[in-house]
PDB file of C-alpha atoms in Angstrom:
ATOM      1  CA  UNK A   1      76.542  11.373 186.334  1.00 97.00           C
ATOM      2  CA  UNK A   2      72.858  12.262 186.619  1.00 98.00           C
ATOM      3  CA  UNK A   3      70.412  14.475 184.787  1.00 98.00           C
ATOM      4  CA  UNK A   4      69.248  16.470 187.800  1.00 98.00           C
ATOM      5  CA  UNK A   5      67.629  19.666 186.467  1.00 98.00           C
ATOM      6  CA  UNK A   6      66.310  21.176 183.248  1.00 98.00           C
ATOM      7  CA  UNK A   7      65.683  24.906 182.870  1.00 98.00           C
ATOM      8  CA  UNK A   8      63.230  26.622 180.527  1.00 98.00           C
ATOM      9  CA  UNK A   9      62.965  30.330 179.765  1.00 98.00           C
ATOM     10  CA  UNK A  10      59.684  32.252 179.748  1.00 98.00           C
ATOM     11  CA  UNK A  11      58.761  35.834 179.001  1.00 97.00           C
ATOM     12  CA  UNK A  12      55.990  35.744 181.641  1.00 97.00           C
ATOM     13  CA  UNK A  13      57.255  33.805 184.657  1.00 98.00           C
ATOM     14  CA  UNK A  14      54.112  34.138 186.779  1.00 98.00           C
ATOM     15  CA  UNK A  15      51.794  32.803 184.070  1.00 98.00           C
ATOM     16  CA  UNK A  16      54.000  29.866 183.090  1.00 98.00           C
ATOM     17  CA  UNK A  17      54.677  29.010 186.735  1.00 98.00           C
ATOM     18  CA  UNK A  18      50.950  28.653 187.441  1.00 98.00           C
ATOM     19  CA  UNK A  19      50.468  26.515 184.334  1.00 98.00           C
ATOM     20  CA  UNK A  20      53.149  24.084 185.471  1.00 98.00           C
ATOM     21  CA  UNK A  21      51.750  24.061 189.002  1.00 98.00           C
ATOM     22  CA  UNK A  22      48.365  22.955 187.672  1.00 98.00           C
ATOM     23  CA  UNK A  23      49.689  20.457 185.148  1.00 98.00           C
ATOM     24  CA  UNK A  24      52.264  18.737 187.360  1.00 98.00           C
ATOM     25  CA  UNK A  25      50.419  18.967 190.679  1.00 98.00           C
ATOM     26  CA  UNK A  26      52.549  21.447 192.594  1.00 98.00           C
ATOM     27  CA  UNK A  27      51.652  23.629 195.552  1.00 97.00           C
ATOM     28  CA  UNK A  28      54.967  25.417 196.078  1.00 98.00           C
ATOM     29  CA  UNK A  29      58.381  26.095 194.586  1.00 98.00           C
ATOM     30  CA  UNK A  30      61.624  27.929 195.344  1.00 98.00           C
ATOM     31  CA  UNK A  31      62.668  31.335 194.058  1.00 98.00           C
ATOM     32  CA  UNK A  32      66.457  31.556 194.134  1.00 96.00           C
ATOM     33  CA  UNK A  33      67.642  35.114 194.733  1.00 94.00           C
ATOM     34  CA  UNK A  34      71.080  34.033 193.518  1.00 93.00           C
ATOM     35  CA  UNK A  35      69.956  34.017 189.880  1.00 96.00           C
ATOM     36  CA  UNK A  36      69.681  37.789 190.153  1.00 93.00           C
ATOM     37  CA  UNK A  37      73.425  37.698 189.375  1.00 92.00           C
ATOM     38  CA  UNK A  38      72.428  36.614 185.856  1.00 94.00           C
ATOM     39  CA  UNK A  39      69.664  39.232 185.610  1.00 95.00           C
ATOM     40  CA  UNK A  40      66.933  36.637 186.147  1.00 96.00           C
ATOM     41  CA  UNK A  41      63.979  35.675 188.280  1.00 97.00           C
ATOM     42  CA  UNK A  42      63.191  31.989 188.594  1.00 98.00           C
ATOM     43  CA  UNK A  43      61.016  29.198 189.936  1.00 98.00           C
ATOM     44  CA  UNK A  44      62.486  25.797 190.835  1.00 98.00           C
ATOM     45  CA  UNK A  45      60.001  22.922 191.092  1.00 98.00           C
ATOM     46  CA  UNK A  46      60.762  19.555 192.701  1.00 98.00           C
ATOM     47  CA  UNK A  47      59.910  16.593 190.437  1.00 98.00           C
ATOM     48  CA  UNK A  48      60.821  13.663 192.674  1.00 98.00           C
ATOM     49  CA  UNK A  49      64.544  14.188 193.241  1.00 98.00           C
ATOM     50  CA  UNK A  50      64.919  15.987 189.900  1.00 98.00           C
ATOM     51  CA  UNK A  51      64.007  19.600 189.180  1.00 98.00           C
ATOM     52  CA  UNK A  52      62.341  21.814 186.627  1.00 98.00           C
ATOM     53  CA  UNK A  53      63.385  25.463 186.597  1.00 98.00           C
ATOM     54  CA  UNK A  54      61.662  28.332 184.815  1.00 98.00           C
ATOM     55  CA  UNK A  55      63.758  31.481 184.381  1.00 98.00           C
ATOM     56  CA  UNK A  56      62.734  34.896 183.120  1.00 97.00           C
ATOM     57  CA  UNK A  57      64.869  37.996 182.459  1.00 95.00           C
ATOM     58  CA  UNK A  58      64.283  40.961 184.765  1.00 94.00           C
ATOM     59  CA  UNK A  59      66.683  43.280 182.967  1.00 91.00           C
ATOM     60  CA  UNK A  60      68.050  43.884 179.491  1.00 89.00           C
ATOM     61  CA  UNK A  61      71.087  42.170 177.960  1.00 87.00           C
ATOM     62  CA  UNK A  62      70.779  38.757 179.599  1.00 92.00           C
ATOM     63  CA  UNK A  63      71.598  35.407 177.994  1.00 90.00           C
ATOM     64  CA  UNK A  64      68.011  34.327 178.663  1.00 93.00           C
ATOM     65  CA  UNK A  65      66.619  37.438 177.003  1.00 92.00           C
ATOM     66  CA  UNK A  66      68.788  36.928 173.936  1.00 93.00           C
ATOM     67  CA  UNK A  67      67.599  33.336 173.746  1.00 92.00           C
ATOM     68  CA  UNK A  68      63.959  34.456 173.821  1.00 94.00           C
ATOM     69  CA  UNK A  69      64.686  36.699 170.865  1.00 93.00           C
ATOM     70  CA  UNK A  70      66.796  34.194 168.923  1.00 91.00           C
ATOM     71  CA  UNK A  71      64.308  31.351 169.293  1.00 92.00           C
ATOM     72  CA  UNK A  72      61.238  33.574 168.879  1.00 91.00           C
ATOM     73  CA  UNK A  73      59.660  32.988 172.276  1.00 95.00           C
ATOM     74  CA  UNK A  74      59.621  30.707 175.296  1.00 97.00           C
ATOM     75  CA  UNK A  75      61.607  27.485 175.200  1.00 97.00           C
ATOM     76  CA  UNK A  76      64.409  25.394 176.621  1.00 96.00           C
ATOM     77  CA  UNK A  77      67.359  27.066 178.289  1.00 96.00           C
ATOM     78  CA  UNK A  78      69.752  24.856 180.234  1.00 97.00           C
ATOM     79  CA  UNK A  79      70.696  21.318 181.331  1.00 98.00           C
ATOM     80  CA  UNK A  80      72.223  20.626 184.761  1.00 98.00           C
ATOM     81  CA  UNK A  81      74.126  17.392 185.384  1.00 98.00           C
ATOM     82  CA  UNK A  82      75.214  16.183 188.811  1.00 98.00           C
ATOM     83  CA  UNK A  83      78.645  14.562 189.045  1.00 98.00           C
ATOM     84  CA  UNK A  84      80.271  12.617 191.872  1.00 98.00           C
ATOM     85  CA  UNK A  85      83.656  14.323 191.528  1.00 98.00           C
ATOM     86  CA  UNK A  86      83.865  17.555 189.580  1.00 98.00           C
ATOM     87  CA  UNK A  87      87.670  17.755 189.379  1.00 98.00           C
ATOM     88  CA  UNK A  88      88.150  15.233 186.532  1.00 98.00           C
ATOM     89  CA  UNK A  89      85.143  16.742 184.731  1.00 98.00           C
ATOM     90  CA  UNK A  90      86.706  20.181 184.998  1.00 98.00           C
ATOM     91  CA  UNK A  91      90.029  18.861 183.710  1.00 98.00           C
ATOM     92  CA  UNK A  92      88.288  17.180 180.783  1.00 98.00           C
ATOM     93  CA  UNK A  93      86.416  20.355 179.852  1.00 98.00           C
ATOM     94  CA  UNK A  94      89.649  22.346 179.993  1.00 98.00           C
ATOM     95  CA  UNK A  95      91.410  19.730 177.859  1.00 98.00           C
ATOM     96  CA  UNK A  96      88.689  19.967 175.232  1.00 98.00           C
ATOM     97  CA  UNK A  97      89.140  23.739 175.056  1.00 97.00           C
ATOM     98  CA  UNK A  98      85.565  24.417 176.202  1.00 98.00           C
ATOM     99  CA  UNK A  99      85.207  27.723 177.992  1.00 97.00           C
ATOM    100  CA  UNK A 100      83.627  28.047 181.430  1.00 98.00           C
ATOM    101  CA  UNK A 101      81.334  31.051 181.727  1.00 96.00           C
ATOM    102  CA  UNK A 102      80.609  30.812 185.469  1.00 96.00           C
ATOM    103  CA  UNK A 103      82.093  28.922 188.421  1.00 98.00           C
ATOM    104  CA  UNK A 104      81.375  28.562 192.119  1.00 97.00           C
ATOM    105  CA  UNK A 105      83.108  26.665 194.914  1.00 98.00           C
ATOM    106  CA  UNK A 106      81.321  26.630 198.263  1.00 97.00           C
ATOM    107  CA  UNK A 107      80.961  24.267 201.179  1.00 97.00           C
ATOM    108  CA  UNK A 108      77.750  22.790 199.731  1.00 97.00           C
ATOM    109  CA  UNK A 109      78.582  22.786 196.033  1.00 98.00           C
ATOM    110  CA  UNK A 110      81.256  23.099 193.369  1.00 98.00           C
ATOM    111  CA  UNK A 111      79.864  23.833 189.909  1.00 98.00           C
ATOM    112  CA  UNK A 112      80.533  25.502 186.592  1.00 98.00           C
ATOM    113  CA  UNK A 113      78.626  26.433 183.422  1.00 98.00           C
ATOM    114  CA  UNK A 114      80.138  25.857 180.006  1.00 97.00           C
ATOM    115  CA  UNK A 115      79.842  28.144 177.016  1.00 96.00           C
ATOM    116  CA  UNK A 116      76.982  27.052 174.722  1.00 94.00           C
ATOM    117  CA  UNK A 117      78.917  28.140 171.632  1.00 94.00           C
ATOM    118  CA  UNK A 118      81.744  25.766 172.567  1.00 97.00           C
ATOM    119  CA  UNK A 119      79.646  22.775 173.593  1.00 96.00           C
ATOM    120  CA  UNK A 120      76.751  23.516 171.248  1.00 96.00           C
ATOM    121  CA  UNK A 121      72.964  23.930 171.453  1.00 96.00           C
ATOM    122  CA  UNK A 122      72.469  24.837 175.148  1.00 95.00           C
ATOM    123  CA  UNK A 123      74.089  25.963 178.373  1.00 96.00           C
ATOM    124  CA  UNK A 124      75.238  22.997 180.475  1.00 98.00           C
ATOM    125  CA  UNK A 125      76.109  23.049 184.159  1.00 98.00           C
ATOM    126  CA  UNK A 126      78.177  20.390 185.923  1.00 98.00           C
ATOM    127  CA  UNK A 127      77.529  20.279 189.679  1.00 98.00           C
ATOM    128  CA  UNK A 128      79.012  18.360 192.599  1.00 98.00           C
ATOM    129  CA  UNK A 129      76.762  18.474 195.680  1.00 98.00           C
ATOM    130  CA  UNK A 130      77.779  17.933 199.284  1.00 98.00           C
ATOM    131  CA  UNK A 131      75.992  15.814 200.438  1.00 97.00           C
ATOM    132  CA  UNK A 132      75.306  14.136 197.096  1.00 97.00           C
ATOM    133  CA  UNK A 133      71.602  13.573 197.771  1.00 97.00           C
ATOM    134  CA  UNK A 134      70.944  17.280 198.235  1.00 97.00           C
ATOM    135  CA  UNK A 135      70.345  19.919 195.546  1.00 98.00           C
ATOM    136  CA  UNK A 136      71.077  23.404 196.805  1.00 97.00           C
ATOM    137  CA  UNK A 137      69.512  25.134 193.784  1.00 98.00           C
ATOM    138  CA  UNK A 138      66.084  23.849 194.901  1.00 98.00           C
ATOM    139  CA  UNK A 139      66.283  25.590 198.266  1.00 97.00           C
ATOM    140  CA  UNK A 140      65.620  24.183 201.733  1.00 97.00           C
ATOM    141  CA  UNK A 141      62.827  21.675 202.259  1.00 97.00           C
ATOM    142  CA  UNK A 142      62.366  20.669 198.625  1.00 98.00           C
ATOM    143  CA  UNK A 143      61.662  17.102 199.746  1.00 98.00           C
ATOM    144  CA  UNK A 144      58.331  18.310 201.194  1.00 97.00           C
ATOM    145  CA  UNK A 145      57.043  20.055 198.051  1.00 97.00           C
ATOM    146  CA  UNK A 146      57.350  17.464 195.305  1.00 98.00           C
ATOM    147  CA  UNK A 147      54.960  17.371 192.360  1.00 98.00           C
ATOM    148  CA  UNK A 148      52.004  15.010 192.790  1.00 98.00           C
ATOM    149  CA  UNK A 149      51.333  14.143 189.136  1.00 98.00           C
ATOM    150  CA  UNK A 150      54.879  13.235 188.013  1.00 98.00           C
ATOM    151  CA  UNK A 151      57.710  11.267 189.589  1.00 98.00           C
ATOM    152  CA  UNK A 152      60.876  12.367 187.813  1.00 98.00           C
ATOM    153  CA  UNK A 153      62.420  14.076 184.833  1.00 98.00           C
ATOM    154  CA  UNK A 154      63.796  11.121 182.892  1.00 98.00           C
ATOM    155  CA  UNK A 155      65.227  12.821 179.832  1.00 98.00           C
ATOM    156  CA  UNK A 156      65.761  15.914 177.754  1.00 98.00           C
ATOM    157  CA  UNK A 157      65.839  16.358 173.987  1.00 98.00           C
ATOM    158  CA  UNK A 158      68.265  18.703 172.253  1.00 98.00           C
ATOM    159  CA  UNK A 159      67.394  19.731 168.712  1.00 98.00           C
ATOM    160  CA  UNK A 160      70.224  20.725 166.385  1.00 96.00           C
ATOM    161  CA  UNK A 161      70.855  21.603 162.780  1.00 96.00           C
ATOM    162  CA  UNK A 162      73.685  19.043 162.945  1.00 97.00           C
ATOM    163  CA  UNK A 163      72.711  16.526 165.655  1.00 97.00           C
ATOM    164  CA  UNK A 164      75.658  14.215 165.039  1.00 97.00           C
ATOM    165  CA  UNK A 165      78.202  17.005 165.561  1.00 97.00           C
ATOM    166  CA  UNK A 166      76.460  18.252 168.719  1.00 98.00           C
ATOM    167  CA  UNK A 167      76.122  14.691 170.019  1.00 98.00           C
ATOM    168  CA  UNK A 168      79.856  14.133 169.580  1.00 98.00           C
ATOM    169  CA  UNK A 169      80.651  17.364 171.416  1.00 98.00           C
ATOM    170  CA  UNK A 170      78.397  16.499 174.365  1.00 98.00           C
ATOM    171  CA  UNK A 171      79.565  12.895 174.404  1.00 98.00           C
ATOM    172  CA  UNK A 172      83.169  14.049 174.809  1.00 98.00           C
ATOM    173  CA  UNK A 173      82.263  16.569 177.513  1.00 98.00           C
ATOM    174  CA  UNK A 174      80.149  14.078 179.480  1.00 98.00           C
ATOM    175  CA  UNK A 175      82.484  11.130 178.746  1.00 98.00           C
ATOM    176  CA  UNK A 176      79.421   9.076 177.839  1.00 98.00           C
ATOM    177  CA  UNK A 177      78.809   7.170 174.590  1.00 98.00           C
ATOM    178  CA  UNK A 178      75.737   7.761 172.461  1.00 98.00           C
ATOM    179  CA  UNK A 179      73.757   5.373 170.263  1.00 97.00           C
ATOM    180  CA  UNK A 180      71.420   5.875 167.320  1.00 97.00           C
ATOM    181  CA  UNK A 181      67.841   5.168 168.372  1.00 94.00           C
ATOM    182  CA  UNK A 182      64.669   6.013 166.497  1.00 88.00           C
ATOM    183  CA  UNK A 183      64.978   9.522 165.090  1.00 90.00           C
ATOM    184  CA  UNK A 184      68.174  10.604 166.803  1.00 96.00           C
ATOM    185  CA  UNK A 185      71.151   9.875 169.027  1.00 98.00           C
ATOM    186  CA  UNK A 186      70.642   8.987 172.700  1.00 98.00           C
ATOM    187  CA  UNK A 187      73.279   9.461 175.402  1.00 98.00           C
ATOM    188  CA  UNK A 188      72.465   7.545 178.582  1.00 98.00           C
ATOM    189  CA  UNK A 189      73.683   8.951 181.893  1.00 98.00           C
ATOM    190  CA  UNK A 190      73.731   7.029 185.156  1.00 98.00           C
ATOM    191  CA  UNK A 191      70.319   8.606 185.717  1.00 98.00           C
ATOM    192  CA  UNK A 192      68.398  10.089 182.811  1.00 98.00           C
ATOM    193  CA  UNK A 193      69.033  10.388 179.066  1.00 98.00           C
ATOM    194  CA  UNK A 194      69.892  13.159 176.631  1.00 98.00           C
ATOM    195  CA  UNK A 195      68.593  12.839 173.074  1.00 98.00           C
ATOM    196  CA  UNK A 196      69.842  14.712 170.011  1.00 98.00           C
ATOM    197  CA  UNK A 197      67.507  15.180 167.049  1.00 98.00           C
ATOM    198  CA  UNK A 198      67.439  17.296 163.922  1.00 97.00           C
ATOM    199  CA  UNK A 199      65.845  20.743 164.281  1.00 96.00           C
ATOM    200  CA  UNK A 200      62.857  21.005 161.967  1.00 92.00           C
ATOM    201  CA  UNK A 201      60.697  23.787 163.433  1.00 93.00           C
ATOM    202  CA  UNK A 202      62.722  26.799 162.309  1.00 94.00           C
ATOM    203  CA  UNK A 203      63.814  27.679 165.865  1.00 94.00           C
ATOM    204  CA  UNK A 204      67.368  26.405 165.544  1.00 93.00           C
ATOM    205  CA  UNK A 205      69.483  24.625 168.144  1.00 96.00           C
ATOM    206  CA  UNK A 206      68.277  24.303 171.735  1.00 96.00           C
ATOM    207  CA  UNK A 207      66.394  22.305 174.341  1.00 97.00           C
ATOM    208  CA  UNK A 208      63.293  21.031 172.544  1.00 98.00           C
ATOM    209  CA  UNK A 209      61.595  18.542 174.887  1.00 98.00           C
ATOM    210  CA  UNK A 210      61.552  17.256 178.461  1.00 98.00           C
ATOM    211  CA  UNK A 211      60.475  13.719 179.382  1.00 98.00           C
ATOM    212  CA  UNK A 212      58.597  12.985 182.622  1.00 98.00           C
ATOM    213  CA  UNK A 213      57.774   9.734 184.397  1.00 98.00           C
ATOM    214  CA  UNK A 214      54.283   9.528 185.867  1.00 98.00           C
ATOM    215  CA  UNK A 215      52.296   6.939 187.778  1.00 96.00           C
ATOM    216  CA  UNK A 216      49.004   8.128 186.296  1.00 96.00           C
ATOM    217  CA  UNK A 217      49.071   9.121 182.643  1.00 97.00           C
ATOM    218  CA  UNK A 218      45.293   9.514 182.525  1.00 97.00           C
ATOM    219  CA  UNK A 219      45.468  12.161 185.236  1.00 97.00           C
ATOM    220  CA  UNK A 220      47.976  14.228 183.246  1.00 98.00           C
ATOM    221  CA  UNK A 221      45.758  13.935 180.177  1.00 98.00           C
ATOM    222  CA  UNK A 222      42.710  15.043 182.150  1.00 98.00           C
ATOM    223  CA  UNK A 223      44.472  18.087 183.557  1.00 98.00           C
ATOM    224  CA  UNK A 224      45.798  18.982 180.109  1.00 98.00           C
ATOM    225  CA  UNK A 225      42.225  18.875 178.804  1.00 97.00           C
ATOM    226  CA  UNK A 226      41.060  21.140 181.657  1.00 98.00           C
ATOM    227  CA  UNK A 227      43.798  23.596 180.669  1.00 98.00           C
ATOM    228  CA  UNK A 228      42.806  23.442 176.975  1.00 98.00           C
ATOM    229  CA  UNK A 229      46.257  22.122 176.051  1.00 98.00           C
ATOM    230  CA  UNK A 230      46.531  19.940 172.946  1.00 97.00           C
ATOM    231  CA  UNK A 231      47.332  16.370 174.055  1.00 98.00           C
ATOM    232  CA  UNK A 232      48.591  13.949 171.426  1.00 97.00           C
ATOM    233  CA  UNK A 233      50.636  10.760 171.765  1.00 97.00           C
ATOM    234  CA  UNK A 234      51.170  11.416 175.490  1.00 98.00           C
ATOM    235  CA  UNK A 235      52.734  14.812 174.962  1.00 98.00           C
ATOM    236  CA  UNK A 236      51.801  18.492 174.875  1.00 98.00           C
ATOM    237  CA  UNK A 237      53.401  21.874 174.298  1.00 98.00           C
ATOM    238  CA  UNK A 238      53.987  24.324 177.145  1.00 98.00           C
ATOM    239  CA  UNK A 239      56.521  27.145 177.521  1.00 98.00           C
ATOM    240  CA  UNK A 240      57.620  26.578 173.937  1.00 97.00           C
ATOM    241  CA  UNK A 241      58.747  23.066 174.869  1.00 98.00           C
ATOM    242  CA  UNK A 242      57.362  19.607 174.185  1.00 98.00           C
ATOM    243  CA  UNK A 243      56.514  17.868 177.455  1.00 98.00           C
ATOM    244  CA  UNK A 244      56.448  14.112 176.991  1.00 98.00           C
ATOM    245  CA  UNK A 245      54.983  11.725 179.587  1.00 98.00           C
ATOM    246  CA  UNK A 246      55.396   8.023 180.070  1.00 97.00           C
ATOM    247  CA  UNK A 247      53.807   5.810 182.683  1.00 94.00           C
ATOM    248  CA  UNK A 248      56.048   3.637 184.802  1.00 81.00           C
TER     249      UNK A 248
END
């Protein structure tokens, strides 16, 4: 099981998209017309073989729009995990009594989203790709438009009023153990990690941070300075989300 994509939600998609382009070293992205089904516009950016998505509501009464209101602005939205075989994952989710809010079964992909109120803290998608190395949500040719300044999304942080309870819920759904580390619980996937920490900013439960691997930390810092973003301890705030960078 791999952490393959993280989605953020923004009120102004065009502005946030350009900020990420500059910061991460991107020249192009993919706009998926399929997210119109959810009342959204989006931008999917290739970060190595992982992906950052920015969504924005284009109509009233969307889950993304409600999240913007509930969390008082831009922030984290969704976590997408790639699985080798979705059937046992689906059976496990059903056995746990977690509702599925959307499903698709096509030649290239079988996937479903689970209800954030059942799992807790955020929308999660489980996706089986055919072939496994592809990622249909990034559109054709994503391999030729990867970010220059970062290599991969290596982790995501979920903040919660009760991190232990949310960790246990996710651990059961993912069938992965979690350990206490530093200021929270960490659940390691086969690729990537999911961290659960206590919410302390008044915004409640949700995706709080995304971790990136980079080969040139100084370059990220320099670009952040050009953009007048506050850089401290190798992290900054953008789209209502902490972006954390580590060199490796």
